[in-house]
Short mmCIF file of C-alpha atoms in Angstrom, two decimals:
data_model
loop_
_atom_site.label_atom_id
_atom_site.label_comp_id
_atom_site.label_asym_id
_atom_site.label_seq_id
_atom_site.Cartn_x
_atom_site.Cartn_y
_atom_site.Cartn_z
CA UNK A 386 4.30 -29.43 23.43
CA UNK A 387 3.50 -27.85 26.48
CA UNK A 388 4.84 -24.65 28.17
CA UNK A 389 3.59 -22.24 30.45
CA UNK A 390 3.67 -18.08 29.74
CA UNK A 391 4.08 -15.57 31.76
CA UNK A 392 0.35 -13.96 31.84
CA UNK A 393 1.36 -10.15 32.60
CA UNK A 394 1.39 -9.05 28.99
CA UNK A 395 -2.57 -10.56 28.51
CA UNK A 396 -5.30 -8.26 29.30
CA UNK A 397 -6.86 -8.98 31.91
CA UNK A 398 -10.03 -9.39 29.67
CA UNK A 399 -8.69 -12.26 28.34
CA UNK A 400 -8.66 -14.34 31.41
CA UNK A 401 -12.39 -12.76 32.42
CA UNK A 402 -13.28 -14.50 29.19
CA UNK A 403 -11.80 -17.53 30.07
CA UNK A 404 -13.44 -17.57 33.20
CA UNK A 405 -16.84 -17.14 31.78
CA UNK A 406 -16.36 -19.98 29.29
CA UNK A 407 -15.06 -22.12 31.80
CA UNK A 408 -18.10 -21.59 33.86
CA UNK A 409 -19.99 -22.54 31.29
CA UNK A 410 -18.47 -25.67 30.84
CA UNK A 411 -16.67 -24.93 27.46
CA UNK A 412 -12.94 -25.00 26.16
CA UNK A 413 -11.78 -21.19 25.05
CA UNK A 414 -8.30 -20.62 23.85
CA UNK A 415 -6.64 -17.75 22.44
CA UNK A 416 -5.51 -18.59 19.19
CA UNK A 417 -3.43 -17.77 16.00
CA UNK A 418 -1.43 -14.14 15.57
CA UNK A 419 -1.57 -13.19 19.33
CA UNK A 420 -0.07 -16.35 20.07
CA UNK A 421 2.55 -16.23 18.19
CA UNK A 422 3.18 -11.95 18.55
CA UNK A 423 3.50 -13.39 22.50
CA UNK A 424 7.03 -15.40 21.00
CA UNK A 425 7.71 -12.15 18.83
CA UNK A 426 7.44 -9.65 21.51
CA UNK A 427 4.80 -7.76 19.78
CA UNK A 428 1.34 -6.58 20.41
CA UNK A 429 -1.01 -7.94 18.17
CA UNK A 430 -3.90 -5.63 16.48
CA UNK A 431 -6.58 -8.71 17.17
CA UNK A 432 -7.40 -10.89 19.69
CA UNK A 433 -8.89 -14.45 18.09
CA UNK A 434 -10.45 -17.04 20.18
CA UNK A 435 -11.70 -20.52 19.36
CA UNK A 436 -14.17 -22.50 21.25
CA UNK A 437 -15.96 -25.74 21.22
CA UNK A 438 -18.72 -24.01 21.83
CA UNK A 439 -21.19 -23.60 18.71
CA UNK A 440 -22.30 -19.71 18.11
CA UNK A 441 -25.80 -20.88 19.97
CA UNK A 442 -23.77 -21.74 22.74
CA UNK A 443 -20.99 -18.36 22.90
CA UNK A 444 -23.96 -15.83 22.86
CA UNK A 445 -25.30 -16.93 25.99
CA UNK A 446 -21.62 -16.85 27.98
CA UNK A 447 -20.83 -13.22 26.19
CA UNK A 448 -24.34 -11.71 26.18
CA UNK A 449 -24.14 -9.67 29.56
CA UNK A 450 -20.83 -9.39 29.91
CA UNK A 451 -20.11 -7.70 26.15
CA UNK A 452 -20.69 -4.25 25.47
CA UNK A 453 -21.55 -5.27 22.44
CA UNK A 454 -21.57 -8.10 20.41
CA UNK A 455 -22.25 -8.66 16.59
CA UNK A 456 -23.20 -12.48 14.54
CA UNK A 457 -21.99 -11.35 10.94
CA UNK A 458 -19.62 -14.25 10.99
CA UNK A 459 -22.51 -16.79 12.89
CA UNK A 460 -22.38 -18.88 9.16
CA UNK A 461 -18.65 -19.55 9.76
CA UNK A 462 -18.76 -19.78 13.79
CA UNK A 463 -17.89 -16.39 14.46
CA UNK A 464 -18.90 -14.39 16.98
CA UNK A 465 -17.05 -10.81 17.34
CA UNK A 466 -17.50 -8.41 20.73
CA UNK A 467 -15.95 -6.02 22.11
CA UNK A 468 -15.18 -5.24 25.89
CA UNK A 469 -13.66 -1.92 27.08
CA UNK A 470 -12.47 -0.65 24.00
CA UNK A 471 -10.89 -4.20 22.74
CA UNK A 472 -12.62 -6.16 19.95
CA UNK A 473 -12.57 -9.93 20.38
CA UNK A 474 -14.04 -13.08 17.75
CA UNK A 475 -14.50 -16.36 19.26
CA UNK A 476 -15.08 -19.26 16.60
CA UNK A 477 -15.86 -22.37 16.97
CA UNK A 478 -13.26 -24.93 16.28
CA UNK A 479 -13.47 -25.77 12.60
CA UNK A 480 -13.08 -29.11 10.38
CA UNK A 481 -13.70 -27.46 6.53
CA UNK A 482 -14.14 -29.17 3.79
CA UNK A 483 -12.88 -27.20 0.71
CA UNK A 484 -14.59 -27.39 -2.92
CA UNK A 485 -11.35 -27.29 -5.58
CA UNK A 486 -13.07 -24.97 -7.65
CA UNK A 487 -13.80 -22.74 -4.96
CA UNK A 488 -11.81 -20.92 -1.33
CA UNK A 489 -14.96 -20.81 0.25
CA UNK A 490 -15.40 -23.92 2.29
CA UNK A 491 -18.17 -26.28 3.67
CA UNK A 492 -17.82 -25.04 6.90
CA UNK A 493 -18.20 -28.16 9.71
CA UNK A 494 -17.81 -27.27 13.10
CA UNK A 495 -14.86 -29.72 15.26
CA UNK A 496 -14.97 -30.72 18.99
CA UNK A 497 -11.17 -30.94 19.11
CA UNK A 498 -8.24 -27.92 19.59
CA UNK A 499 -5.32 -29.63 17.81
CA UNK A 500 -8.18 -30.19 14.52
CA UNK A 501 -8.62 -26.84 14.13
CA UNK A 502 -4.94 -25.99 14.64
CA UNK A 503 -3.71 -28.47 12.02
CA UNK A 504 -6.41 -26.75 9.18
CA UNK A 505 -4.54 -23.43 9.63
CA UNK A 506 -2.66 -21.44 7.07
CA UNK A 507 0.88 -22.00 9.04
CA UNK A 508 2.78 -23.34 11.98
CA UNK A 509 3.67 -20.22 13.75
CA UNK A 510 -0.05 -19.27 13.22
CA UNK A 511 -0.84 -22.65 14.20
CA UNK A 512 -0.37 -22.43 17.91
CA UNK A 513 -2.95 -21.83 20.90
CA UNK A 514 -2.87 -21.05 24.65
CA UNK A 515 -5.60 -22.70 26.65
CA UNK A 516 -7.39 -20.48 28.81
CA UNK A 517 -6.94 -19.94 31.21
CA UNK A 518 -4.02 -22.35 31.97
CA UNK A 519 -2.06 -20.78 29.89
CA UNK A 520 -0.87 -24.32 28.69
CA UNK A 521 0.62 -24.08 24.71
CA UNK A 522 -0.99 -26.39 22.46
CA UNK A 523 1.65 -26.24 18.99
CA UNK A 524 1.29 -29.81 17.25
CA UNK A 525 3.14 -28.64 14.16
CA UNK A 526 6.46 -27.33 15.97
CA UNK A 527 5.41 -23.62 15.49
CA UNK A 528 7.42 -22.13 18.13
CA UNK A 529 10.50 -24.12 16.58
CA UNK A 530 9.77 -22.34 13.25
CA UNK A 531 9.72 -18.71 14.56
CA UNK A 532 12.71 -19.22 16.18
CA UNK A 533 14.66 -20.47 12.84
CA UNK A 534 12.71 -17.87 10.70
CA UNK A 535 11.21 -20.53 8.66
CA UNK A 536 7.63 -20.43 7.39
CA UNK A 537 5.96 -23.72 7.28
CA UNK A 538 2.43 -25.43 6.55
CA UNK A 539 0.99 -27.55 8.82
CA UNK A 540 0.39 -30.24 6.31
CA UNK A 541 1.43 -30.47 2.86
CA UNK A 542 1.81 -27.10 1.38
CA UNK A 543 0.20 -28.08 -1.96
CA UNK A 544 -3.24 -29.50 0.17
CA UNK A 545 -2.73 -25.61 2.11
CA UNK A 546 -2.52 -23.83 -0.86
CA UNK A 547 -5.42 -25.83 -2.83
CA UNK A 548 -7.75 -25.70 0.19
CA UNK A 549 -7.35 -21.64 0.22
CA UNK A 550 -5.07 -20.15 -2.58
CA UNK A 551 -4.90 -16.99 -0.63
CA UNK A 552 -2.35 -18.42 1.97
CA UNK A 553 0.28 -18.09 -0.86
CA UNK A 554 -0.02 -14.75 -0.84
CA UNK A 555 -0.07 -14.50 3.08
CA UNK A 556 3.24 -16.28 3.13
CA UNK A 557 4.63 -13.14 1.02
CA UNK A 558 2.83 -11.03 2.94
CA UNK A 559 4.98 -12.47 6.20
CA UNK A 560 8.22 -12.28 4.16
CA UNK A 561 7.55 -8.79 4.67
CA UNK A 562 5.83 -8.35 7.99
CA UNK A 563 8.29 -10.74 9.92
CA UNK A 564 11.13 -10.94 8.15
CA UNK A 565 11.26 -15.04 7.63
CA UNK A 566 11.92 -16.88 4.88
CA UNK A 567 9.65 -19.50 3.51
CA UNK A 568 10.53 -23.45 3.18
CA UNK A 569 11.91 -24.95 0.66
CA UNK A 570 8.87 -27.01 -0.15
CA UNK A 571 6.58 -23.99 0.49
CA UNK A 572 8.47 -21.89 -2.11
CA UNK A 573 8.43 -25.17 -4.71
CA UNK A 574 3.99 -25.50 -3.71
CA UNK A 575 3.86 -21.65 -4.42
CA UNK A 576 5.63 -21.81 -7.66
CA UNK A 577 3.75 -25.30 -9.11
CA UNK A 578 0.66 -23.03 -8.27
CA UNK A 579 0.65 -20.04 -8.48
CA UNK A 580 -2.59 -20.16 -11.52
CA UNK A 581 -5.14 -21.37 -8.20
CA UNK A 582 -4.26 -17.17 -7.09
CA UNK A 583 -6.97 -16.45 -10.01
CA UNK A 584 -9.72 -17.92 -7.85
CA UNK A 585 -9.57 -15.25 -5.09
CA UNK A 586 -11.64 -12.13 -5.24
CA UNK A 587 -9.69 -8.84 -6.17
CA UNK A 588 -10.51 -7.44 -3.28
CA UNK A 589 -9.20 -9.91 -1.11
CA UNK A 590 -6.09 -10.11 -3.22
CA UNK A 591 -5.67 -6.15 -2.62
CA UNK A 592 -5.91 -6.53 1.04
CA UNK A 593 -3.25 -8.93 1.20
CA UNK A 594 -1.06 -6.74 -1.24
CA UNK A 595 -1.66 -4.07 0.88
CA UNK A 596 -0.37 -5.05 3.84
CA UNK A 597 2.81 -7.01 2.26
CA UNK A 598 3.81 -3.61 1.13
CA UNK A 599 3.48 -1.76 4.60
CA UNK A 600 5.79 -4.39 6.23
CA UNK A 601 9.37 -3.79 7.26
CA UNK A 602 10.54 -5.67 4.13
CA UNK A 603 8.07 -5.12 1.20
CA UNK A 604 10.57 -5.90 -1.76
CA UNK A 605 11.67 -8.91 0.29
CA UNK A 606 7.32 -9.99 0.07
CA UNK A 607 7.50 -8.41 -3.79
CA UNK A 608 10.48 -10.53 -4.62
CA UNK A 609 8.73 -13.70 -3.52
CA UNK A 610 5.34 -12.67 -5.60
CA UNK A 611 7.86 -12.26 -8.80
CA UNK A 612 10.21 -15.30 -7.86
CA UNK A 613 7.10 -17.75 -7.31
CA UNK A 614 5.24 -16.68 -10.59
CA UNK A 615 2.17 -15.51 -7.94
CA UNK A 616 2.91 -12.01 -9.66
CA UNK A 617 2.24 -12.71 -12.73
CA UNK A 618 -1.38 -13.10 -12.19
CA UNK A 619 -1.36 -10.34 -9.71
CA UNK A 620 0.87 -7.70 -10.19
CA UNK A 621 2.10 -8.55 -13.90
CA UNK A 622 3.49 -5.09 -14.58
CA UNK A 623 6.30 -5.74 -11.85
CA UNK A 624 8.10 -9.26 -12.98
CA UNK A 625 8.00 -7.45 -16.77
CA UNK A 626 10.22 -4.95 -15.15
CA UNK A 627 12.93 -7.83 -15.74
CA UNK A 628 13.71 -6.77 -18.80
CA UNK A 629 16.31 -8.31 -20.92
CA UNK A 630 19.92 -6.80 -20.28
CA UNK A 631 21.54 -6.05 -23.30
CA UNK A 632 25.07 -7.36 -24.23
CA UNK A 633 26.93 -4.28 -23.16
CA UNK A 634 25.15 -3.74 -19.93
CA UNK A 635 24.58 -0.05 -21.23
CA UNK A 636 21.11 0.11 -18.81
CA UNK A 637 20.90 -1.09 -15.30
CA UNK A 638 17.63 -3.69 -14.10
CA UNK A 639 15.05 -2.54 -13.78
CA UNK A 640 13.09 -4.66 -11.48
CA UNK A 641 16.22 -4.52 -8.89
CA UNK A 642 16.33 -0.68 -9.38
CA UNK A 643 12.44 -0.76 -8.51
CA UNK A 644 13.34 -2.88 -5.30
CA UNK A 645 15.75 -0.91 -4.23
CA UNK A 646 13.61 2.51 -4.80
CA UNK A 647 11.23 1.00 -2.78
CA UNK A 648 13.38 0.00 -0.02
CA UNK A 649 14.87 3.94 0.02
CA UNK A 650 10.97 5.21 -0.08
CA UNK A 651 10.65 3.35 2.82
CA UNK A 652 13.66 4.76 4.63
CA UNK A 653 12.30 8.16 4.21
CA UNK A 654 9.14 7.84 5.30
CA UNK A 655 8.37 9.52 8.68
CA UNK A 656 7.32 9.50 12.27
CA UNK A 657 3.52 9.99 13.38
CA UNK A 658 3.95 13.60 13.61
CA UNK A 659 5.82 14.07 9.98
CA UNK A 660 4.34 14.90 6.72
CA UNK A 661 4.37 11.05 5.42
CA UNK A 662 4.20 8.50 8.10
CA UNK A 663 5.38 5.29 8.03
CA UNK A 664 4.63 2.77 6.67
CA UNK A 665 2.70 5.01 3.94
CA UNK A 666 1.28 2.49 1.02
CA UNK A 667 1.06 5.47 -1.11
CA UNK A 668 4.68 6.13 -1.25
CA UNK A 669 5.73 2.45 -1.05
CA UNK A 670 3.91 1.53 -4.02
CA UNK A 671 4.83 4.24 -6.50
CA UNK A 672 7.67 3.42 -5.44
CA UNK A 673 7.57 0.32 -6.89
CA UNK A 674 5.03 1.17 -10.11
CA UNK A 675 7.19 4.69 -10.76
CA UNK A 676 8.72 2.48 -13.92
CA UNK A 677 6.56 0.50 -15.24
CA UNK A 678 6.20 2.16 -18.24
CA UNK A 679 9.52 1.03 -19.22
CA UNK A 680 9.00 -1.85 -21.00
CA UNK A 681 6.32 -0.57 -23.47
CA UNK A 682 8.37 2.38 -24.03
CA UNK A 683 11.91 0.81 -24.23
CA UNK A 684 14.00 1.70 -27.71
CA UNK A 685 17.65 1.40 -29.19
CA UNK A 686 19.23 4.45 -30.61
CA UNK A 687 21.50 4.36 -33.59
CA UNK A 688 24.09 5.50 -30.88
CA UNK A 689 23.59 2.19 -29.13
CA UNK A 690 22.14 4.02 -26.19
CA UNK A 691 18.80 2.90 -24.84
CA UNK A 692 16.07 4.76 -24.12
CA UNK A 693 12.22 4.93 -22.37
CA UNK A 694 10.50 8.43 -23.84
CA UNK A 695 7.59 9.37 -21.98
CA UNK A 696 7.48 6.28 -19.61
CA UNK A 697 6.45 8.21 -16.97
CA UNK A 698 2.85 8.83 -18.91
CA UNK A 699 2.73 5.14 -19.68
CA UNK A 700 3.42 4.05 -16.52
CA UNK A 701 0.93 6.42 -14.47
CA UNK A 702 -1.97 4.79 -17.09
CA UNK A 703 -0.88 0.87 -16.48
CA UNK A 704 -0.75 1.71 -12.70
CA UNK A 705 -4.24 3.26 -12.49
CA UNK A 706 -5.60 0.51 -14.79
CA UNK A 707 -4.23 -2.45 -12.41
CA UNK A 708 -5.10 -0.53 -9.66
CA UNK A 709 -8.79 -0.21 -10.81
CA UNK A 710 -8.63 -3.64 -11.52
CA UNK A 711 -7.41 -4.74 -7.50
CA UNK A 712 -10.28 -2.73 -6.72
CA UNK A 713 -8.64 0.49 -4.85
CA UNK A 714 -10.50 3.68 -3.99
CA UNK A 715 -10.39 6.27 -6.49
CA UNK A 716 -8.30 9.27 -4.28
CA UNK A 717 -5.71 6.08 -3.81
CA UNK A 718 -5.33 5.32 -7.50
CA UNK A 719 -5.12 9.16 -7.93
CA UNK A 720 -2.43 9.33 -5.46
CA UNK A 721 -0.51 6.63 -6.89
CA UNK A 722 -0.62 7.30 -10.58
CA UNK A 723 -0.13 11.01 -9.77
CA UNK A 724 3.54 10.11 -8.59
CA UNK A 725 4.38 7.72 -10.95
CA UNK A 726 3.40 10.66 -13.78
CA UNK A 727 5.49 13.13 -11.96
CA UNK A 728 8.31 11.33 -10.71
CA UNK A 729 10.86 12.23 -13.93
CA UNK A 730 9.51 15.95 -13.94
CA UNK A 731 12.21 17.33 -11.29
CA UNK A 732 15.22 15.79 -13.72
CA UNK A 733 17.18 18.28 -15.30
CA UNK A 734 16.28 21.00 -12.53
CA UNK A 735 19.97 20.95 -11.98
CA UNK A 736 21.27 21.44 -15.34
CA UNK A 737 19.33 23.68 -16.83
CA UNK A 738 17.32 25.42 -13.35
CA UNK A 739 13.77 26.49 -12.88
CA UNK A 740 12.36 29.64 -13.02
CA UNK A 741 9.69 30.71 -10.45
CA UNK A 742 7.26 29.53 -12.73
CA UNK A 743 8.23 26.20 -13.21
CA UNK A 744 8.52 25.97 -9.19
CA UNK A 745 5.32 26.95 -8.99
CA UNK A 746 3.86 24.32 -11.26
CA UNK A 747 6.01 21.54 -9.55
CA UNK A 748 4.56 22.64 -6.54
CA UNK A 749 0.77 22.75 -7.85
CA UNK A 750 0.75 19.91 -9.85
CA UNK A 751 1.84 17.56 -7.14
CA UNK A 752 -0.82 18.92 -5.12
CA UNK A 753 -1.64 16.87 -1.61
CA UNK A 754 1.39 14.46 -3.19
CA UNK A 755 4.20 17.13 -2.83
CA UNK A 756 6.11 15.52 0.35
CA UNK A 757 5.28 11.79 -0.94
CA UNK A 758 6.64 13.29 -4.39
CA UNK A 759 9.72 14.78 -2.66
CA UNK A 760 10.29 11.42 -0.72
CA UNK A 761 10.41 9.47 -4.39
CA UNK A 762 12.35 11.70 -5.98
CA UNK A 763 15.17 10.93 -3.57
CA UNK A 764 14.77 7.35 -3.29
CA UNK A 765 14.82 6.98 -7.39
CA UNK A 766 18.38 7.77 -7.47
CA UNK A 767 20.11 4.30 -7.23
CA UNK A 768 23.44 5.07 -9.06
CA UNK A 769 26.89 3.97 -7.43
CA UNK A 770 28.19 7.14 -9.21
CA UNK A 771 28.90 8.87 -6.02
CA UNK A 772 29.50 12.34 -7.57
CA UNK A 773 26.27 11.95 -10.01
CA UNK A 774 24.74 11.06 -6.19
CA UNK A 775 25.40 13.58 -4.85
CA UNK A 776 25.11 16.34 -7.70
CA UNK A 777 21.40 15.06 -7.85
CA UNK A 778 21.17 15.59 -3.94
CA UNK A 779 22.10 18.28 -3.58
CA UNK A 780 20.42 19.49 -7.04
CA UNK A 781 16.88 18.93 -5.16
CA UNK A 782 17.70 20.23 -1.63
CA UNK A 783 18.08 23.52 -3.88
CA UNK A 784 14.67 22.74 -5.17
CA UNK A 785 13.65 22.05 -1.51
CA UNK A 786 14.80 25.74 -0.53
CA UNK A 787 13.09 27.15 -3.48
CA UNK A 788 10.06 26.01 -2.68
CA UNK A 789 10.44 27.37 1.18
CA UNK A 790 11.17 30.43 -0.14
CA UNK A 791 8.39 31.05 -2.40
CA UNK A 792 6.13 29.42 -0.06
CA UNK A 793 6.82 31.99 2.73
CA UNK A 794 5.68 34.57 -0.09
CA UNK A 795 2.81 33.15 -1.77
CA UNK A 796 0.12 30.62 -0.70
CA UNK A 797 1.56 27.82 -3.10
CA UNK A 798 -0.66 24.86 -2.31
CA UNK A 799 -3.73 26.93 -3.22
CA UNK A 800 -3.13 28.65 -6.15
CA UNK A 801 -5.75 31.13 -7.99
CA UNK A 802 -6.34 33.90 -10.68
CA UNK A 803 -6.09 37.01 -8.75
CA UNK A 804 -9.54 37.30 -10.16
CA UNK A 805 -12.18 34.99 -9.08
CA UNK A 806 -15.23 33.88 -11.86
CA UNK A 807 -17.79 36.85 -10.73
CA UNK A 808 -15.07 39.37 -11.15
CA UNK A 809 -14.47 37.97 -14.38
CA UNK A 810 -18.31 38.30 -15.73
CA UNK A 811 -18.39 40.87 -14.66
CA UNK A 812 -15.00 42.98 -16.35
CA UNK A 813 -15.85 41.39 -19.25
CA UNK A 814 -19.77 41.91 -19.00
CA UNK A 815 -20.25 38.08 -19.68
CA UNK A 816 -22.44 35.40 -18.70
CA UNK A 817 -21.58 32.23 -17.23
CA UNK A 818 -20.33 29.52 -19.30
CA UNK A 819 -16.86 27.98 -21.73
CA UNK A 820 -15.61 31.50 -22.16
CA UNK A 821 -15.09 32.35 -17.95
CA UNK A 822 -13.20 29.04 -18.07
CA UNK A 823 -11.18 29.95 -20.73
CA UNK A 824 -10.42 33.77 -19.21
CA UNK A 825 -10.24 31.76 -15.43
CA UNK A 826 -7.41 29.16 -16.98
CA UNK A 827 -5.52 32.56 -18.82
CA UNK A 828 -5.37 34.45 -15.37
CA UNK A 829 -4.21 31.13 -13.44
CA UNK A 830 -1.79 30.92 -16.29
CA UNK A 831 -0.60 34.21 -16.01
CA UNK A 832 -0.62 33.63 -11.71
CA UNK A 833 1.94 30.94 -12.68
CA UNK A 834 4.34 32.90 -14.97
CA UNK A 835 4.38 35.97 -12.44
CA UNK A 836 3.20 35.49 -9.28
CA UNK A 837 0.65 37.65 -7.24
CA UNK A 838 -0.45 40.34 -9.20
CA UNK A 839 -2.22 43.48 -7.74
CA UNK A 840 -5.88 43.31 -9.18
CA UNK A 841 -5.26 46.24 -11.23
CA UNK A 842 -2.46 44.69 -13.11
CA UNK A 843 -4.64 41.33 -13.36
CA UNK A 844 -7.34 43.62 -14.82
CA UNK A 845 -5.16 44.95 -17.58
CA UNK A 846 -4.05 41.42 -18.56
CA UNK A 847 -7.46 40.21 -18.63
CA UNK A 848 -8.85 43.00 -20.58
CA UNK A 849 -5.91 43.08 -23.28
CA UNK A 850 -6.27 38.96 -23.59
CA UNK A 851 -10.00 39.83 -24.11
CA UNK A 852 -9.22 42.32 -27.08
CA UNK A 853 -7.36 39.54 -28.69
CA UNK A 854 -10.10 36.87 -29.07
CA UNK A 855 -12.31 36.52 -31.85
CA UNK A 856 -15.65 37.63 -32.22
CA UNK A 857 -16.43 34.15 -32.00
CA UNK A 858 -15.09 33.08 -28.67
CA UNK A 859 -17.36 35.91 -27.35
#
């Protein structure tokens, strides 16, 4: 298939490339994801070339004209540049050979375009635009598929998917980011296996997770992970979250109510300038970890109620632990397991209220994670009890004012003793060591339970806890 697009929305760097190539005497086309964000009306984050030209042959053509240039990915036929502030990879067209043990392939270069198109993950990311002609090479009927919504391999899905298991969780991760749906015979490759995922690095499976869950439709990516079985070896906490429904229906699902939370967290996430912009991966995926715990912690009362004490804890330990195990960065596990432990504390603010105090230690325990904890909060309420709804809403936009208003009086993301560690050696003419932590974690205590205190009063305090300990603490 051949059609000609309208060049205006290329940068003009891309046709300078072409030029030089051409020069040269090589093919260059631009390839994959910007090819088909032309169809999709987006701008894509990358621009990928592919050459017949060998990486001995693209340094010479790119060498003056880059500003810079970099052969980390020479092995594979990569070379990456960048040019006025854009960063550009040409490769080499590819015909891999893949070991079945193994996603890393014998890489052997190809002379031909429509090879290396037919080895890709998918027909939508299977298309290319000769340069600079502008002519569309798509010998799998890509441009058909994005227009139906349908994502397709190439070749047989179950040769895709045992070539590079990863692309299995790509096509979940375009659930989300586009919005299609997969084929029927992708779905049925995915599902017959989903055990080759266990051959992919962690890291490489957290990437892909990652990005699934900042789409415009993460539960729509999650509920194809689950759904396929690729969860399972992945994600295992979230397809447990289908938890048997008893015969009188006296608890809702779990896994949909997680979906749905997810979908709300999303909702509320905000613009650039706002205290959680979207997408936010923290937010999205405590969302969908906040009840985890459920399972482990799931009981039937004699009243034939059912219940999940202390999920929240269990939960926040299973999420760090898979976390840890996908490789994230220690602040993001934090983060994430952070919310999922505090999401249940604000329950019961409405029935019973808060005293300063407890606002106070809401507000310092959720740290950096207060608006993100806010935003979860919210979207947890799933209930088509309208009036329960709304007593809940309105139940924590009372909490929301509380904070405001104690916030305009004290300092409450950085809460301290009104008496620092020197001032408490020296009151108490002590040297450093377990005892200042003990007197420090008294006065932060007290901090809580009052407020500001005027340093004589937190003097007083100090010195009257002091005349209580034993002579042993001393």
């Amino acid at each position: 298939m051949a059609q000609l697009i309208d060049t205006s929305t290329l940068s003009p760097i891309v046709i300078e490339l072409a030029e030089l190539f051409t020069a040269a005497g090589h093919e260059l086309s631009l390839v994959g994801g910007p090819v088909r964000d032309l169809f999709l009306g987006r701008t894509s984050p990358d621009l990928d070339f592919t050459s017949d030209a060998t990486p001995d042959e693209i340094i010479p053509v790119i060498r003056k004209w880059a500003d810079a240039y970099w052969e980390i990915g020479r092995d594979f036929g990569t070379i990456g540049l960048r040019r006025k502030g854009l960063t550009l990879e040409v490769t080499t067209y590819r015909a891999d050979a893949y070991d079945a043990g193994s996603r890393k392939p014998e890489v052997t270069f190809g002379k031909v375009l429509e090879d290396d198109l037919l080895r890709r993950d998918f027909t939508m990311n299977a298309m290319a635009l000769r340069l600079p002609s502008m002519e569309l090479v798509d010998p799998s009927g890509g441009v058909k598929d994005l227009h139906t919504g349908q994502l397709r391999t190439p070749g047989a899905p179950s040769s895709s998917f045992s070539d590079d298991p990863l692309r299995m969780l790509r096509a979940a991760r375009f659930a989300s980011q586009l919005q299609v749906d997969v084929a029927p015979e992708v779905a049925e490759a995915m599902t017959a296996m989903a055990d080759r995922i266990d051959i992919v690095s962690a890291e490489r499976v957290r990437d892909e997770l990652v990005k699934l869950m900042c789409g415009v439709a993460p539960d729509a990516g999650i509920d194809l992970l689950v759904s396929s079985g690729l969860a399972g070896h992945v994600l295992p906490e979230v397809p447990a979250l289908k938890l048997e429904i008893d015969e009188h229906h006296r608890h809702k699902d779990v896994y949909q109510h997680s979906l749905t939370v997810l979908r709300q967290a999303a909702e509320l996430e905000t613009g650039g300038g706002g205290p959680v912009p979207a997408p936010d991966f923290i937010l999205r995926f405590a969302a969908l970890m906040h009840d985890v715990g459920k399972p482990a912690t799931r009981r039937f009362e004699p009243s034939g109620a059912v219940s999940f004490r202390h999920h929240e804890m269990v939960g926040a330990k299973m999420t760090s632990k898979r976390m840890k195990a996908l490789r994230f960065d220690n602040d993001t596990i934090k983060a994430v397991s952070r919310l999922v432990e505090l999401h249940m504390r604000f329950y019961g603010y409405g029935d019973a209220g808060w005293t300063d105090s407890a606002v106070r230690r809401y507000v310092t325990d959720a740290g950096g994670q207060l608006e993100r904890l806010h935003r979860l909060t919210r979207s947890d309420v799933t209930t088509r009890n309208r009036r329960k709804a709304e007593r809940l809403s309105f139940a924590y936009d009372d909490l929301e004012t509380r904070i405001a208003a104690l916030r305009e009086q004290e300092e409450l993301e950085a809460i301290r003793p009104d008496l620092d560690g020197s001032q408490i050696m020296e009151l108490l003419g002590i040297k450093p060591g377990p005892v200042v932590g003990r007197a420090y974690k008294f006065l932060l205590n007290e901090r809580m339970e009052s407020g500001p205190l005027e340093p004589q009063e937190a003097e007083r305090r100090l010195r009257q806890w002091w005349a209580e300990q034993p002579e042993s603490a001393e």
